[in-house]
Amino acid sequence: MKNLIFILFILFTLDLDSQVALQYQTPPKEILELVDVPLAPSVIIDDNQEYMIFLYRDPYKSIDDLSREELRLAGLRIDPITNISSRKNYYNNLKIKNILNQSNLIQVSGLPKNPKLSNFNFSPDQNKIAFTNTTSYGVEVWVLDLISSIAKKITKPLVNANLGDVINWFEDSKHVLVKMIPESKEDIIDSDNSVPIGPVVSVNDGKKAQNRTYQDLLKNKYDEHNFENLVISDLYKISLKGKSVKWLSSDMYNKIEFSPDGEYVLITTIQKPFSYIVPYYRFPSKSVVYTKYGKKIELIVDVPLIEELPKGFMSVREGRRNLNWRNDKPSSLIFVQALDGGDPDKEVIYRDEVFQIDFPFDGEPESLIKTFNRFSNAIWGNDTIAVVFDYWWNTRNTKTYLFNPSDNDSNPQVVFDRNYQDRYTDPGDFVSEKNIMGSNVLVINEGCLFLNGEGFSKEGQFPFIDKFNLVSNKLSRVYQSNYTNKLERINNYDYNNNQILVRIESSNEYPNYFIRDLQTKSLVQLTDFANPFKSIQDVRKKLIDYKREDGLDLSGVLYLPLGYDENKKEKMPMILWAYPREFKDQASAAQKTSNPNKFTYPYYGSPIYWVTKGYVVLDQATFPIVGEGDDEPNDTFRDQLVANAKAAIDAVDKLGYVDTKRIAVGGHSYGAFMVANLLSHSSLFSAGIARSGAYNRTLTPFGFQSEQRSYWEAPNVYYDMSPFMHADKMKTPLLIIHGEADNNSGTYPMQSTRYFNALKGLGATARLVILPNESHGYKAKESILHLLWEQDQWLEKHVKNKK
C-alpha cells in the first residue's frame, strides 16, 4: 500500500486504451480556488446558552494521514498505534465566546502543540468540557475550563478510544470515567504475513442468516485476537488534577451511561463468540448496572450472538433491547421487548412493549405502554407525562403517543398518526430542556408542550415553534419564520425568556447565529462568519418545479453559469446531479424539500464548481421511485428513473438554458447506480459520472437500499435493476470512481472493477479511477483535487466539447 501514496492506478485513460500510472492532479484555477479555502468554525453551545465554543479544523486530511497503518476489524477501522478510529476527523483550535456579555472571541490557552481534538463532552455543571487529543503515539484526555478559557491535560496518552464512548463525567463535575489501555494488552499480530494455523470454517445448522453484505469483518483467528486486544480496556476514575484510580478491570467495554442522579452506571460489554458474518455491534453482549463506586448490582440483559434475524427491515431480536435510563427519574431503567417475536410477518395487534425496572433492578419489570408499530424512541417529561414514537417501514407510518407512565390503566393517546415521509405534515420535534439532574426532559409550561418544526410546505420552507395544549390536544403557533429570501433554522427555544437561538443564511450569506427575542422582536447577532466562496456568491440560483409524464410533481435547484445573460438565453451544457429515493405514495414523493435560500456550499461531492466553467447545474433533482399499495417501488425502477430524468431535462430546456445534446448526469453511491442505469436505458445524456456505486445487485442478494426482498424472492427485479446485466446496452461515456477502501455495505470496490471490465470487454467508452486508501466518502486533499480534475477532464471532453 505504501507505494500507492503518490500514485493512482487509472485504467482506460482518456487517450490510451491501457493502464497507466498517473500522479495526483489538480483541477483548473476556477475550481481550485473554491476548494482550497479555510473553513468557518463549527459551533457548540452549552445547555445554559452561556458559552459558544468555536471548533476549528482543516478542510481535508492528507494522503499521508490515510496511509497510516490501519486495521479493519468487525466493522471498525482502527489505528493500532494511537488506538482511535483511523478515519477520525479532528479539530485543531478552540475559541470561546460568552453569549451573556457578548464578549469578543477568547483564544483557549494551554492547548497541546499540533492538536488533534475530538470526543467533546460537557460536564454536568456545564462549566467544563472534556475532550481527547490524539498524539503520534496515543490518545490523551484534556479538560477545558470555560470560565478561565484554560485547557489542561489530565491523562497520559494511554486512552483506548477504539469503541468510542471514551469519556463519561461523574455527577460532581470533578471526575471522569475513562477507558484506558490495560497493561496486560497483548501484541497485535500481522495476520497478512502470518503462517495460517488451519482453514477457516463457517457452519450453519439450517437457520436463515439473511444479512447485508457488511465490510471489514473478522476473517480468521488472528483477526479475533487483534480485535479483542484493541477493544479491551480498564476503566479509570480520573480527577481534574490528574489523579487516577482503577474503577473496573479489563473487559471489552462498549456503552457506558450514568443514571440521571449519577448514583449508578449502566455498562455494556462485548462478549464471545465473535462472528465472521456480522459487525461487532451484533456480537454477544452483557449490560450490567454498577454503583458509582464500581460495585456490581445486577445483570440486566445477556444478549446472544445476532447472526439470524427474521426477514425484513422491521425484524428485531427477542428479549430486552433499547436499554436506557429514564431521564426524568433518578435511576429507573427502560427497555423494550417485541410482542411478535421480532418477526414483522406475524400478525399481532401490538408490536412492542415498553417496560421500566427500578433499583435493585432484579424485580418484575413494570409495563408502561404497548405500541402498534416498532418502538422508535421516547421523551420523558415527569411522573404523568411522556411521549413515545413508533414506526413501520413497510407502510412508512409513524405514531406519536402521549401517555401517563404512572397509570397503567390510562389509555395512551395517539396524538400524531402520519406518513413519516410526508414532510408537509411533520409536526416537528418536541422541545426539551435539562432538568436538575442534567438530563433532557420535555419542556412543560402551563399545561403545554412545544414543538420545533422545519416548516416545509408547498409555498416554501418556514420553520416554526408550536405550542401543544395537553388538555385540548390542539396546536397553536408561537413563532414562524417569514423569510422568503433567507433560511432561518431554529436551534433552540427558551420558553422562560421567550427567546429562540436561530441560524440564518441565504444563498450567498454564510450561516450565522442569532438570538431572536419574541417579546421585543429584536435580533442579536452572535457570530459573523464571512462567505469564503466569493467567486460564486453572485451565481443565479432558483428552485424550479416541473411534472413527470404521469403528472407527479418534481423539483430541483437550478444554477446558471457565472455571468450568464438570461436575455440572450444561450444554450449551455448541463450537469444533472441526483439521488433516487423510494416512496409508498405519490403525495409524499411530490413534496418540495429543497430550499434555494440554503447557502451555496461547494464540497468535494458537489457539482456546483462547474458554474465557473460555463455549465448549467441542476442539483438535488428529485428522483422519486414510487410503489403504492401492494406494489413495491423497485418493480418499476428503471421506467421511473428515466421518466424523472426526462422531465428534468425538458423543464430546463423549456426555460431555454440548455443544449440537450450536451448533458451529463452524475451521482454518488446509490446515485452512481442511478447513473449507470440511466446511461444503459436511455439516450438522454452525453456522459455520466458514477462514484462509489454498486452495479450488480446479485452481489447484495439479501436486500439493498430500500429493497427488503431477497434475490430469490424477486430475481427479475435484481436482474432488471443491475447495470452489470445490461452492460451491452452502454453507448455513453462513463467515468467510474471508487475509493479503494470503501467500507459501505454493498459498495465493494469490486463492484466498480467488475463493471468496468464488462464495459471494456464490450467496447464501451469508460474510465475507472481507484482512489488509494479512500473509503465511501473521500477525505484526502490529494484525492479530492484529483477527483475534481478527473470530473472536469471528462466533462470538457465528452460534454462541453463533445464532437
mmCIF file of C-alpha atoms in Angstrom, residues 137 297 610:
data_model
loop_
_atom_site.group_PDB
_atom_site.id
_atom_site.type_symbol
_atom_site.label_atom_id
_atom_site.label_comp_id
_atom_site.label_asym_id
_atom_site.label_seq_id
_atom_site.Cartn_x
_atom_site.Cartn_y
_atom_site.Cartn_z
ATOM 1 C CA TYR A 137 1.692 7.582 19.774
ATOM 2 C CA ILE A 297 -25.558 -4.532 41.243
ATOM 3 C CA TRP A 610 -18.835 23.831 -12.780
#
